[in-house]
Amino acid sequence: MSIIHLNEVSKRYGEVVALSRLNMHVREAAITGFVGPNGAGKSTTIRMITGLARPDSGEVRVFDANPYDSITVHERFGFVSEHDDLYPWAKVRDSIKMLARLNVPRLSNLDEKISESLQAVGMAKYADRKVSALSKGMRQRTRIAASLVHSPRLLILDEPLKGLDPLGRRTIMNLLLKLNQDDKVTILISSHVLEELEQLVDRITLIHRGQTVAEGSPEGIRKLVFSYPHEILFTSRPNDMKKITSSLMQLDGIIRSLELSEGKQEFMDCRVITLQPELFFDELVRISVENKASIVHVDAISESVEKLFDYLVG
């Protein structure tokens, strides 16, 4: 069953086309990743799903109802926008209470439910701390707690991992997995970083220039990512570079092109185009070890969502 269903949804802001016949489905009790480069239309799509904007054409259904200005739909989902809407001058508990009164005014037993939501995200012992004294990770957990006060069946998160350090990202990801697995909360999480979501989500929707360009499992999307030409740059000393590139050129079918150039100081750069990046990295390590030739730097230049989308729509 689809909790969220968008069918041929389009939206303009003046001359700017934000969405163009977008299609999207979010299954019940699943974690779905919504991925695209900045400006792809993710935030506009979320505004449609949360009922903050209407489409110019097409259909948006959430819990099989039109979410626009619908109290019934709003009471069934929790929303964490990319903007920090906590009150910095207030205590954690009071900030959540004010947000709850704005977003779900008919909620009863509010104090008890705030305590439960803070406990769920591991913030109970910080309930009386001022929001301004929280770290970024703690603020994110507090915002998620605010979205859980009314026990929603759907959680919509817009860039919730943005700006967090690795430990903070892992904390939030573990929390989302727990909510999904223990309480069967359906989760839609948007991001412009594909790699952050691969071990978290059940399904991924890729959006570019207001259109859905691919949908599938993380494994399927990963195969898609590795199906387009990757540009890889590595750096080594001249003598070591000669040994490495000589062996690389003997590889069959892995390298499309190889270009050498002078690097900084006494180093040399090698720019490689390959259709098999995973295999190339394996071979690069093997060649380096066997030839006792050191590599001082490696950078996967085209490992980006933007370049993948340009490839897909081209």
PDB file of C-alpha atoms in Angstrom:
ATOM      1  CA  MET A   1       0.000   0.000   0.000  1.00  0.00           C
ATOM      2  CA  SER A   2       1.281   3.501  -0.893  1.00  0.00           C
ATOM      3  CA  ILE A   3       1.120   6.064   1.911  1.00  0.00           C
ATOM      4  CA  ILE A   4       2.268   8.822  -0.472  1.00  0.00           C
ATOM      5  CA  HIS A   5       1.262   8.890  -4.130  1.00  0.00           C
ATOM      6  CA  LEU A   6       2.170  11.617  -6.628  1.00  0.00           C
ATOM      7  CA  ASN A   7       0.866  11.279 -10.158  1.00  0.00           C
ATOM      8  CA  GLU A   8       2.022  13.577 -12.994  1.00  0.00           C
ATOM      9  CA  VAL A   9       2.547  16.495 -10.583  1.00  0.00           C
ATOM     10  CA  SER A  10       3.709  19.826 -12.045  1.00  0.00           C
ATOM     11  CA  LYS A  11       4.434  23.141 -10.350  1.00  0.00           C
ATOM     12  CA  ARG A  12       5.663  26.511 -11.633  1.00  0.00           C
ATOM     13  CA  TYR A  13       6.862  29.605  -9.820  1.00  0.00           C
ATOM     14  CA  GLY A  14       6.544  32.277 -12.488  1.00  0.00           C
ATOM     15  CA  GLU A  15       8.850  31.260 -15.330  1.00  0.00           C
ATOM     16  CA  VAL A  16      10.632  28.641 -13.207  1.00  0.00           C
ATOM     17  CA  VAL A  17       9.462  25.038 -13.597  1.00  0.00           C
ATOM     18  CA  ALA A  18       9.945  23.433 -10.176  1.00  0.00           C
ATOM     19  CA  LEU A  19       8.237  20.114 -10.959  1.00  0.00           C
ATOM     20  CA  SER A  20       7.353  18.606 -14.323  1.00  0.00           C
ATOM     21  CA  ARG A  21       5.010  15.599 -14.376  1.00  0.00           C
ATOM     22  CA  LEU A  22       6.630  14.080 -11.307  1.00  0.00           C
ATOM     23  CA  ASN A  23       5.617  10.559 -10.259  1.00  0.00           C
ATOM     24  CA  MET A  24       6.469   9.108  -6.857  1.00  0.00           C
ATOM     25  CA  HIS A  25       5.283   6.399  -4.447  1.00  0.00           C
ATOM     26  CA  VAL A  26       6.140   5.747  -0.794  1.00  0.00           C
ATOM     27  CA  ARG A  27       5.162   2.350   0.563  1.00  0.00           C
ATOM     28  CA  GLU A  28       3.708   1.823   4.042  1.00  0.00           C
ATOM     29  CA  ALA A  29       6.203   0.875   6.800  1.00  0.00           C
ATOM     30  CA  ALA A  30       9.186   1.511   4.480  1.00  0.00           C
ATOM     31  CA  ILE A  31      12.045   3.994   4.588  1.00  0.00           C
ATOM     32  CA  THR A  32      12.238   5.788   1.256  1.00  0.00           C
ATOM     33  CA  GLY A  33      15.118   7.996   0.182  1.00  0.00           C
ATOM     34  CA  PHE A  34      14.348  11.036  -1.962  1.00  0.00           C
ATOM     35  CA  VAL A  35      17.588  12.103  -3.638  1.00  0.00           C
ATOM     36  CA  GLY A  36      18.556  14.850  -6.031  1.00  0.00           C
ATOM     37  CA  PRO A  37      21.024  17.704  -6.466  1.00  0.00           C
ATOM     38  CA  ASN A  38      20.267  21.120  -5.007  1.00  0.00           C
ATOM     39  CA  GLY A  39      17.520  22.793  -7.018  1.00  0.00           C
ATOM     40  CA  ALA A  40      16.132  19.492  -8.311  1.00  0.00           C
ATOM     41  CA  GLY A  41      12.668  20.065  -6.815  1.00  0.00           C
ATOM     42  CA  LYS A  42      12.901  18.074  -3.576  1.00  0.00           C
ATOM     43  CA  SER A  43      11.709  20.865  -1.280  1.00  0.00           C
ATOM     44  CA  THR A  44       8.835  21.752  -3.625  1.00  0.00           C
ATOM     45  CA  THR A  45       7.777  18.105  -3.669  1.00  0.00           C
ATOM     46  CA  ILE A  46       7.825  17.986   0.133  1.00  0.00           C
ATOM     47  CA  ARG A  47       5.714  21.157   0.267  1.00  0.00           C
ATOM     48  CA  MET A  48       3.143  19.327  -1.887  1.00  0.00           C
ATOM     49  CA  ILE A  49       3.220  16.213   0.294  1.00  0.00           C
ATOM     50  CA  THR A  50       2.871  18.187   3.536  1.00  0.00           C
ATOM     51  CA  GLY A  51       0.011  20.267   2.140  1.00  0.00           C
ATOM     52  CA  LEU A  52       1.898  23.563   2.221  1.00  0.00           C
ATOM     53  CA  ALA A  53       1.389  24.093  -1.527  1.00  0.00           C
ATOM     54  CA  ARG A  54      -0.911  22.930  -4.290  1.00  0.00           C
ATOM     55  CA  PRO A  55       0.244  21.464  -7.602  1.00  0.00           C
ATOM     56  CA  ASP A  56      -0.630  23.295 -10.802  1.00  0.00           C
ATOM     57  CA  SER A  57      -1.604  19.947 -12.292  1.00  0.00           C
ATOM     58  CA  GLY A  58      -1.515  16.290 -11.339  1.00  0.00           C
ATOM     59  CA  GLU A  59      -2.582  14.578  -8.144  1.00  0.00           C
ATOM     60  CA  VAL A  60      -1.051  14.377  -4.655  1.00  0.00           C
ATOM     61  CA  ARG A  61      -2.474  11.829  -2.214  1.00  0.00           C
ATOM     62  CA  VAL A  62      -1.290  11.204   1.358  1.00  0.00           C
ATOM     63  CA  PHE A  63      -3.167   8.503   3.282  1.00  0.00           C
ATOM     64  CA  ASP A  64      -5.384   8.413   0.177  1.00  0.00           C
ATOM     65  CA  ALA A  65      -6.491  12.016   0.752  1.00  0.00           C
ATOM     66  CA  ASN A  66      -5.589  15.468  -0.559  1.00  0.00           C
ATOM     67  CA  PRO A  67      -3.089  16.857   1.997  1.00  0.00           C
ATOM     68  CA  TYR A  68      -3.601  20.521   1.121  1.00  0.00           C
ATOM     69  CA  ASP A  69      -4.828  22.376   4.216  1.00  0.00           C
ATOM     70  CA  SER A  70      -6.173  19.114   5.683  1.00  0.00           C
ATOM     71  CA  ILE A  71      -6.127  18.817   9.481  1.00  0.00           C
ATOM     72  CA  THR A  72      -6.977  15.112   9.249  1.00  0.00           C
ATOM     73  CA  VAL A  73      -3.914  14.376   7.110  1.00  0.00           C
ATOM     74  CA  HIS A  74      -1.654  16.699   9.143  1.00  0.00           C
ATOM     75  CA  GLU A  75      -2.453  14.861  12.349  1.00  0.00           C
ATOM     76  CA  ARG A  76      -1.161  11.611  10.841  1.00  0.00           C
ATOM     77  CA  PHE A  77       2.328  12.734   9.806  1.00  0.00           C
ATOM     78  CA  GLY A  78       5.327  14.380  11.442  1.00  0.00           C
ATOM     79  CA  PHE A  79       7.453  16.850   9.511  1.00  0.00           C
ATOM     80  CA  VAL A  80      11.041  17.988  10.063  1.00  0.00           C
ATOM     81  CA  SER A  81      11.969  20.708   7.585  1.00  0.00           C
ATOM     82  CA  GLU A  82      15.538  21.595   6.609  1.00  0.00           C
ATOM     83  CA  HIS A  83      15.145  24.838   8.571  1.00  0.00           C
ATOM     84  CA  ASP A  84      15.648  24.875  12.340  1.00  0.00           C
ATOM     85  CA  ASP A  85      12.282  25.928  13.784  1.00  0.00           C
ATOM     86  CA  LEU A  86      13.145  25.443  17.464  1.00  0.00           C
ATOM     87  CA  TYR A  87      12.985  28.426  19.826  1.00  0.00           C
ATOM     88  CA  PRO A  88      16.614  29.017  20.913  1.00  0.00           C
ATOM     89  CA  TRP A  89      15.688  31.039  23.998  1.00  0.00           C
ATOM     90  CA  ALA A  90      13.347  28.320  25.346  1.00  0.00           C
ATOM     91  CA  LYS A  91      14.032  25.080  27.153  1.00  0.00           C
ATOM     92  CA  VAL A  92      13.854  21.880  25.096  1.00  0.00           C
ATOM     93  CA  ARG A  93      10.544  20.766  26.611  1.00  0.00           C
ATOM     94  CA  ASP A  94       8.940  24.212  26.237  1.00  0.00           C
ATOM     95  CA  SER A  95      10.123  24.592  22.639  1.00  0.00           C
ATOM     96  CA  ILE A  96       8.517  21.256  21.716  1.00  0.00           C
ATOM     97  CA  LYS A  97       5.330  22.251  23.532  1.00  0.00           C
ATOM     98  CA  MET A  98       5.008  25.498  21.574  1.00  0.00           C
ATOM     99  CA  LEU A  99       5.574  23.715  18.271  1.00  0.00           C
ATOM    100  CA  ALA A 100       3.042  21.029  19.181  1.00  0.00           C
ATOM    101  CA  ARG A 101       0.380  23.625  20.010  1.00  0.00           C
ATOM    102  CA  LEU A 102       0.952  25.252  16.627  1.00  0.00           C
ATOM    103  CA  ASN A 103       1.060  22.058  14.562  1.00  0.00           C
ATOM    104  CA  VAL A 104      -1.392  19.771  16.396  1.00  0.00           C
ATOM    105  CA  PRO A 105      -3.628  22.077  18.465  1.00  0.00           C
ATOM    106  CA  ARG A 106      -6.154  19.358  19.365  1.00  0.00           C
ATOM    107  CA  LEU A 107      -3.551  17.113  21.039  1.00  0.00           C
ATOM    108  CA  SER A 108      -4.358  16.024  24.610  1.00  0.00           C
ATOM    109  CA  ASN A 109      -2.022  14.815  27.394  1.00  0.00           C
ATOM    110  CA  LEU A 110       0.660  17.007  25.854  1.00  0.00           C
ATOM    111  CA  ASP A 111       3.187  16.956  28.717  1.00  0.00           C
ATOM    112  CA  GLU A 112       3.121  13.165  28.929  1.00  0.00           C
ATOM    113  CA  LYS A 113       3.561  12.775  25.172  1.00  0.00           C
ATOM    114  CA  ILE A 114       6.458  15.242  25.104  1.00  0.00           C
ATOM    115  CA  SER A 115       8.218  13.187  27.778  1.00  0.00           C
ATOM    116  CA  GLU A 116       7.645  10.016  25.749  1.00  0.00           C
ATOM    117  CA  SER A 117       8.984  11.558  22.539  1.00  0.00           C
ATOM    118  CA  LEU A 118      12.076  12.936  24.299  1.00  0.00           C
ATOM    119  CA  GLN A 119      12.700   9.493  25.766  1.00  0.00           C
ATOM    120  CA  ALA A 120      12.373   7.923  22.301  1.00  0.00           C
ATOM    121  CA  VAL A 121      15.136  10.108  20.842  1.00  0.00           C
ATOM    122  CA  GLY A 122      17.440   9.944  23.865  1.00  0.00           C
ATOM    123  CA  MET A 123      16.879  13.567  24.928  1.00  0.00           C
ATOM    124  CA  ALA A 124      14.898  13.070  28.158  1.00  0.00           C
ATOM    125  CA  LYS A 125      17.776  14.151  30.417  1.00  0.00           C
ATOM    126  CA  TYR A 126      18.155  17.387  28.444  1.00  0.00           C
ATOM    127  CA  ALA A 127      14.468  18.394  28.680  1.00  0.00           C
ATOM    128  CA  ASP A 128      15.235  21.445  30.824  1.00  0.00           C
ATOM    129  CA  ARG A 129      18.321  22.573  28.924  1.00  0.00           C
ATOM    130  CA  LYS A 130      18.040  25.665  26.727  1.00  0.00           C
ATOM    131  CA  VAL A 131      17.869  24.949  23.008  1.00  0.00           C
ATOM    132  CA  SER A 132      20.693  27.433  22.395  1.00  0.00           C
ATOM    133  CA  ALA A 133      23.018  25.210  24.459  1.00  0.00           C
ATOM    134  CA  LEU A 134      22.428  22.081  22.339  1.00  0.00           C
ATOM    135  CA  SER A 135      24.816  20.636  19.763  1.00  0.00           C
ATOM    136  CA  LYS A 136      23.635  20.222  16.153  1.00  0.00           C
ATOM    137  CA  GLY A 137      22.986  16.523  16.676  1.00  0.00           C
ATOM    138  CA  MET A 138      20.985  17.191  19.844  1.00  0.00           C
ATOM    139  CA  ARG A 139      18.951  19.867  18.063  1.00  0.00           C
ATOM    140  CA  GLN A 140      18.142  17.405  15.282  1.00  0.00           C
ATOM    141  CA  ARG A 141      17.009  14.817  17.801  1.00  0.00           C
ATOM    142  CA  THR A 142      14.904  17.475  19.528  1.00  0.00           C
ATOM    143  CA  ARG A 143      13.270  18.431  16.218  1.00  0.00           C
ATOM    144  CA  ILE A 144      12.500  14.779  15.527  1.00  0.00           C
ATOM    145  CA  ALA A 145      11.066  14.486  19.047  1.00  0.00           C
ATOM    146  CA  ALA A 146       8.785  17.440  18.276  1.00  0.00           C
ATOM    147  CA  SER A 147       7.562  15.651  15.145  1.00  0.00           C
ATOM    148  CA  LEU A 148       6.790  12.478  17.139  1.00  0.00           C
ATOM    149  CA  VAL A 149       4.699  13.996  19.935  1.00  0.00           C
ATOM    150  CA  HIS A 150       1.391  13.059  18.270  1.00  0.00           C
ATOM    151  CA  SER A 151       2.556   9.493  17.380  1.00  0.00           C
ATOM    152  CA  PRO A 152       2.488   9.945  13.582  1.00  0.00           C
ATOM    153  CA  ARG A 153       2.362   7.001  11.190  1.00  0.00           C
ATOM    154  CA  LEU A 154       4.426   8.914   8.625  1.00  0.00           C
ATOM    155  CA  LEU A 155       7.626  10.914   9.185  1.00  0.00           C
ATOM    156  CA  ILE A 156       8.805  13.365   6.501  1.00  0.00           C
ATOM    157  CA  LEU A 157      12.371  14.598   6.858  1.00  0.00           C
ATOM    158  CA  ASP A 158      13.938  17.271   4.648  1.00  0.00           C
ATOM    159  CA  GLU A 159      17.774  17.054   4.739  1.00  0.00           C
ATOM    160  CA  PRO A 160      17.903  15.872   8.392  1.00  0.00           C
ATOM    161  CA  LEU A 161      21.582  14.866   8.174  1.00  0.00           C
ATOM    162  CA  LYS A 162      22.779  18.186   6.768  1.00  0.00           C
ATOM    163  CA  GLY A 163      25.648  19.724   8.724  1.00  0.00           C
ATOM    164  CA  LEU A 164      26.093  16.809  11.128  1.00  0.00           C
ATOM    165  CA  ASP A 165      29.418  15.145  11.902  1.00  0.00           C
ATOM    166  CA  PRO A 166      29.760  11.363  11.290  1.00  0.00           C
ATOM    167  CA  LEU A 167      28.751  10.489  14.858  1.00  0.00           C
ATOM    168  CA  GLY A 168      25.706  12.759  14.662  1.00  0.00           C
ATOM    169  CA  ARG A 169      24.637  11.213  11.345  1.00  0.00           C
ATOM    170  CA  ARG A 170      24.978   7.712  12.740  1.00  0.00           C
ATOM    171  CA  THR A 171      22.931   8.649  15.831  1.00  0.00           C
ATOM    172  CA  ILE A 172      20.080  10.032  13.703  1.00  0.00           C
ATOM    173  CA  MET A 173      20.189   7.082  11.291  1.00  0.00           C
ATOM    174  CA  ASN A 174      20.009   4.571  14.154  1.00  0.00           C
ATOM    175  CA  LEU A 175      17.080   6.492  15.606  1.00  0.00           C
ATOM    176  CA  LEU A 176      15.183   6.402  12.306  1.00  0.00           C
ATOM    177  CA  LEU A 177      15.812   2.671  11.899  1.00  0.00           C
ATOM    178  CA  LYS A 178      14.483   2.073  15.411  1.00  0.00           C
ATOM    179  CA  LEU A 179      11.313   4.097  14.739  1.00  0.00           C
ATOM    180  CA  ASN A 180      10.720   2.180  11.535  1.00  0.00           C
ATOM    181  CA  GLN A 181      11.472  -1.297  12.857  1.00  0.00           C
ATOM    182  CA  ASP A 182       9.919  -1.032  16.322  1.00  0.00           C
ATOM    183  CA  ASP A 183       6.966   1.281  15.667  1.00  0.00           C
ATOM    184  CA  LYS A 184       6.488   0.650  11.898  1.00  0.00           C
ATOM    185  CA  VAL A 185       6.682   4.380  11.166  1.00  0.00           C
ATOM    186  CA  THR A 186       6.817   5.076   7.427  1.00  0.00           C
ATOM    187  CA  ILE A 187       9.700   7.458   6.686  1.00  0.00           C
ATOM    188  CA  LEU A 188      10.468   9.689   3.708  1.00  0.00           C
ATOM    189  CA  ILE A 189      13.911  11.253   3.934  1.00  0.00           C
ATOM    190  CA  SER A 190      15.298  13.688   1.378  1.00  0.00           C
ATOM    191  CA  SER A 191      18.974  14.295   0.747  1.00  0.00           C
ATOM    192  CA  HIS A 192      21.359  15.434  -1.968  1.00  0.00           C
ATOM    193  CA  VAL A 193      23.924  12.850  -0.816  1.00  0.00           C
ATOM    194  CA  LEU A 194      23.148   9.366  -2.125  1.00  0.00           C
ATOM    195  CA  GLU A 195      25.807   7.613  -0.068  1.00  0.00           C
ATOM    196  CA  GLU A 196      24.252   8.743   3.238  1.00  0.00           C
ATOM    197  CA  LEU A 197      21.040   6.848   2.541  1.00  0.00           C
ATOM    198  CA  GLU A 198      22.181   3.566   1.020  1.00  0.00           C
ATOM    199  CA  GLN A 199      22.367   1.602   4.276  1.00  0.00           C
ATOM    200  CA  LEU A 200      19.241   3.231   5.709  1.00  0.00           C
ATOM    201  CA  VAL A 201      16.488   3.107   3.107  1.00  0.00           C
ATOM    202  CA  ASP A 202      14.463   0.330   1.451  1.00  0.00           C
ATOM    203  CA  ARG A 203      13.877   2.264  -1.744  1.00  0.00           C
ATOM    204  CA  ILE A 204      15.291   5.349  -3.462  1.00  0.00           C
ATOM    205  CA  THR A 205      13.668   7.865  -5.792  1.00  0.00           C
ATOM    206  CA  LEU A 206      16.052  10.004  -7.854  1.00  0.00           C
ATOM    207  CA  ILE A 207      14.795  13.425  -8.965  1.00  0.00           C
ATOM    208  CA  HIS A 208      16.432  15.885 -11.355  1.00  0.00           C
ATOM    209  CA  ARG A 209      15.071  19.126 -12.803  1.00  0.00           C
ATOM    210  CA  GLY A 210      11.640  18.421 -11.369  1.00  0.00           C
ATOM    211  CA  GLN A 211      11.293  14.934 -12.820  1.00  0.00           C
ATOM    212  CA  THR A 212      11.697  11.404 -11.505  1.00  0.00           C
ATOM    213  CA  VAL A 213      14.588   9.831 -13.405  1.00  0.00           C
ATOM    214  CA  ALA A 214      14.914   6.525 -11.524  1.00  0.00           C
ATOM    215  CA  GLU A 215      13.352   4.507  -8.696  1.00  0.00           C
ATOM    216  CA  GLY A 216      14.527   1.281  -7.127  1.00  0.00           C
ATOM    217  CA  SER A 217      16.300  -0.537  -4.328  1.00  0.00           C
ATOM    218  CA  PRO A 218      19.614   0.814  -3.010  1.00  0.00           C
ATOM    219  CA  GLU A 219      21.359  -2.070  -4.777  1.00  0.00           C
ATOM    220  CA  GLY A 220      19.674  -1.232  -8.070  1.00  0.00           C
ATOM    221  CA  ILE A 221      20.497   2.449  -7.775  1.00  0.00           C
ATOM    222  CA  ARG A 222      24.106   1.630  -6.891  1.00  0.00           C
ATOM    223  CA  LYS A 223      24.386  -0.453 -10.081  1.00  0.00           C
ATOM    224  CA  LEU A 224      22.970   2.496 -11.977  1.00  0.00           C
ATOM    225  CA  VAL A 225      25.532   4.834 -10.424  1.00  0.00           C
ATOM    226  CA  PHE A 226      28.353   2.548 -11.522  1.00  0.00           C
ATOM    227  CA  SER A 227      26.989   2.208 -15.063  1.00  0.00           C
ATOM    228  CA  TYR A 228      28.158   5.633 -16.206  1.00  0.00           C
ATOM    229  CA  PRO A 229      31.736   6.777 -16.953  1.00  0.00           C
ATOM    230  CA  HIS A 230      33.666   7.669 -13.799  1.00  0.00           C
ATOM    231  CA  GLU A 231      36.558  10.092 -13.733  1.00  0.00           C
ATOM    232  CA  ILE A 232      39.223   9.214 -11.177  1.00  0.00           C
ATOM    233  CA  LEU A 233      42.344  11.207 -10.301  1.00  0.00           C
ATOM    234  CA  PHE A 234      45.300   9.757  -8.406  1.00  0.00           C
ATOM    235  CA  THR A 235      48.712  11.208  -7.515  1.00  0.00           C
ATOM    236  CA  SER A 236      52.109   9.565  -7.190  1.00  0.00           C
ATOM    237  CA  ARG A 237      55.831  10.253  -7.552  1.00  0.00           C
ATOM    238  CA  PRO A 238      57.173  10.122 -11.151  1.00  0.00           C
ATOM    239  CA  ASN A 239      59.031   6.815 -10.813  1.00  0.00           C
ATOM    240  CA  ASP A 240      56.119   5.144  -9.028  1.00  0.00           C
ATOM    241  CA  MET A 241      53.639   6.632 -11.497  1.00  0.00           C
ATOM    242  CA  LYS A 242      55.558   5.084 -14.407  1.00  0.00           C
ATOM    243  CA  LYS A 243      55.285   1.599 -12.842  1.00  0.00           C
ATOM    244  CA  ILE A 244      51.588   2.029 -12.017  1.00  0.00           C
ATOM    245  CA  THR A 245      50.449   3.383 -15.386  1.00  0.00           C
ATOM    246  CA  SER A 246      52.468   0.779 -17.273  1.00  0.00           C
ATOM    247  CA  SER A 247      50.549  -1.970 -15.461  1.00  0.00           C
ATOM    248  CA  LEU A 248      47.214  -0.149 -15.746  1.00  0.00           C
ATOM    249  CA  MET A 249      47.523   0.029 -19.540  1.00  0.00           C
ATOM    250  CA  GLN A 250      47.714  -3.757 -19.654  1.00  0.00           C
ATOM    251  CA  LEU A 251      44.293  -4.148 -18.055  1.00  0.00           C
ATOM    252  CA  ASP A 252      41.660  -5.345 -20.495  1.00  0.00           C
ATOM    253  CA  GLY A 253      38.402  -3.398 -20.802  1.00  0.00           C
ATOM    254  CA  ILE A 254      38.640  -1.443 -17.539  1.00  0.00           C
ATOM    255  CA  ILE A 255      40.173   1.858 -18.646  1.00  0.00           C
ATOM    256  CA  ARG A 256      38.588   4.013 -21.330  1.00  0.00           C
ATOM    257  CA  SER A 257      41.269   6.739 -21.228  1.00  0.00           C
ATOM    258  CA  LEU A 258      44.338   7.700 -19.193  1.00  0.00           C
ATOM    259  CA  GLU A 259      46.018  11.115 -19.070  1.00  0.00           C
ATOM    260  CA  LEU A 260      49.161  12.176 -17.197  1.00  0.00           C
ATOM    261  CA  SER A 261      50.008  15.694 -16.039  1.00  0.00           C
ATOM    262  CA  GLU A 262      52.411  17.446 -13.678  1.00  0.00           C
ATOM    263  CA  GLY A 263      51.091  17.751 -10.151  1.00  0.00           C
ATOM    264  CA  LYS A 264      52.143  19.904  -7.231  1.00  0.00           C
ATOM    265  CA  GLN A 265      55.798  19.920  -6.183  1.00  0.00           C
ATOM    266  CA  GLU A 266      57.521  16.716  -7.316  1.00  0.00           C
ATOM    267  CA  PHE A 267      54.343  14.660  -7.892  1.00  0.00           C
ATOM    268  CA  MET A 268      52.454  13.601 -11.010  1.00  0.00           C
ATOM    269  CA  ASP A 269      48.699  13.302 -11.552  1.00  0.00           C
ATOM    270  CA  CYS A 270      46.912  10.616 -13.533  1.00  0.00           C
ATOM    271  CA  ARG A 271      43.338  11.142 -14.712  1.00  0.00           C
ATOM    272  CA  VAL A 272      41.465   7.949 -15.644  1.00  0.00           C
ATOM    273  CA  ILE A 273      38.036   7.397 -17.215  1.00  0.00           C
ATOM    274  CA  THR A 274      36.531   3.982 -16.408  1.00  0.00           C
ATOM    275  CA  LEU A 275      33.165   2.228 -16.697  1.00  0.00           C
ATOM    276  CA  GLN A 276      34.108  -0.169 -13.895  1.00  0.00           C
ATOM    277  CA  PRO A 277      35.206   1.989 -10.947  1.00  0.00           C
ATOM    278  CA  GLU A 278      34.989  -0.710  -8.281  1.00  0.00           C
ATOM    279  CA  LEU A 279      37.149  -3.088 -10.314  1.00  0.00           C
ATOM    280  CA  PHE A 280      39.538  -0.253 -11.186  1.00  0.00           C
ATOM    281  CA  PHE A 281      40.105   0.592  -7.512  1.00  0.00           C
ATOM    282  CA  ASP A 282      40.780  -3.085  -6.739  1.00  0.00           C
ATOM    283  CA  GLU A 283      43.328  -3.280  -9.545  1.00  0.00           C
ATOM    284  CA  LEU A 284      44.934   0.033  -8.598  1.00  0.00           C
ATOM    285  CA  VAL A 285      45.579  -1.230  -5.060  1.00  0.00           C
ATOM    286  CA  ARG A 286      46.915  -4.559  -6.353  1.00  0.00           C
ATOM    287  CA  ILE A 287      49.273  -2.866  -8.821  1.00  0.00           C
ATOM    288  CA  SER A 288      50.525  -0.419  -6.199  1.00  0.00           C
ATOM    289  CA  VAL A 289      51.326  -3.222  -3.737  1.00  0.00           C
ATOM    290  CA  GLU A 290      52.920  -5.556  -6.283  1.00  0.00           C
ATOM    291  CA  ASN A 291      55.139  -2.795  -7.697  1.00  0.00           C
ATOM    292  CA  LYS A 292      55.900  -1.270  -4.284  1.00  0.00           C
ATOM    293  CA  ALA A 293      54.741   2.025  -5.793  1.00  0.00           C
ATOM    294  CA  SER A 294      53.074   4.471  -3.429  1.00  0.00           C
ATOM    295  CA  ILE A 295      49.916   6.462  -4.196  1.00  0.00           C
ATOM    296  CA  VAL A 296      49.615   9.662  -2.173  1.00  0.00           C
ATOM    297  CA  HIS A 297      46.093  10.728  -3.154  1.00  0.00           C
ATOM    298  CA  VAL A 298      42.999   9.336  -4.900  1.00  0.00           C
ATOM    299  CA  ASP A 299      39.843  11.290  -5.750  1.00  0.00           C
ATOM    300  CA  ALA A 300      36.712   9.951  -7.495  1.00  0.00           C
ATOM    301  CA  ILE A 301      35.865  13.175  -9.319  1.00  0.00           C
ATOM    302  CA  SER A 302      32.624  12.044 -10.963  1.00  0.00           C
ATOM    303  CA  GLU A 303      31.222  10.279  -7.892  1.00  0.00           C
ATOM    304  CA  SER A 304      28.477  12.856  -7.508  1.00  0.00           C
ATOM    305  CA  VAL A 305      24.721  12.915  -7.767  1.00  0.00           C
ATOM    306  CA  GLU A 306      24.848  15.893 -10.124  1.00  0.00           C
ATOM    307  CA  LYS A 307      26.996  14.118 -12.709  1.00  0.00           C
ATOM    308  CA  LEU A 308      24.919  10.953 -12.449  1.00  0.00           C
ATOM    309  CA  PHE A 309      21.741  12.882 -13.222  1.00  0.00           C
ATOM    310  CA  ASP A 310      23.353  14.719 -16.110  1.00  0.00           C
ATOM    311  CA  TYR A 311      24.328  11.321 -17.500  1.00  0.00           C
ATOM    312  CA  LEU A 312      20.863   9.812 -16.985  1.00  0.00           C
ATOM    313  CA  VAL A 313      18.911  12.653 -18.586  1.00  0.00           C
ATOM    314  CA  GLY A 314      21.463  13.079 -21.376  1.00  0.00           C
TER     315      GLY A 314
END
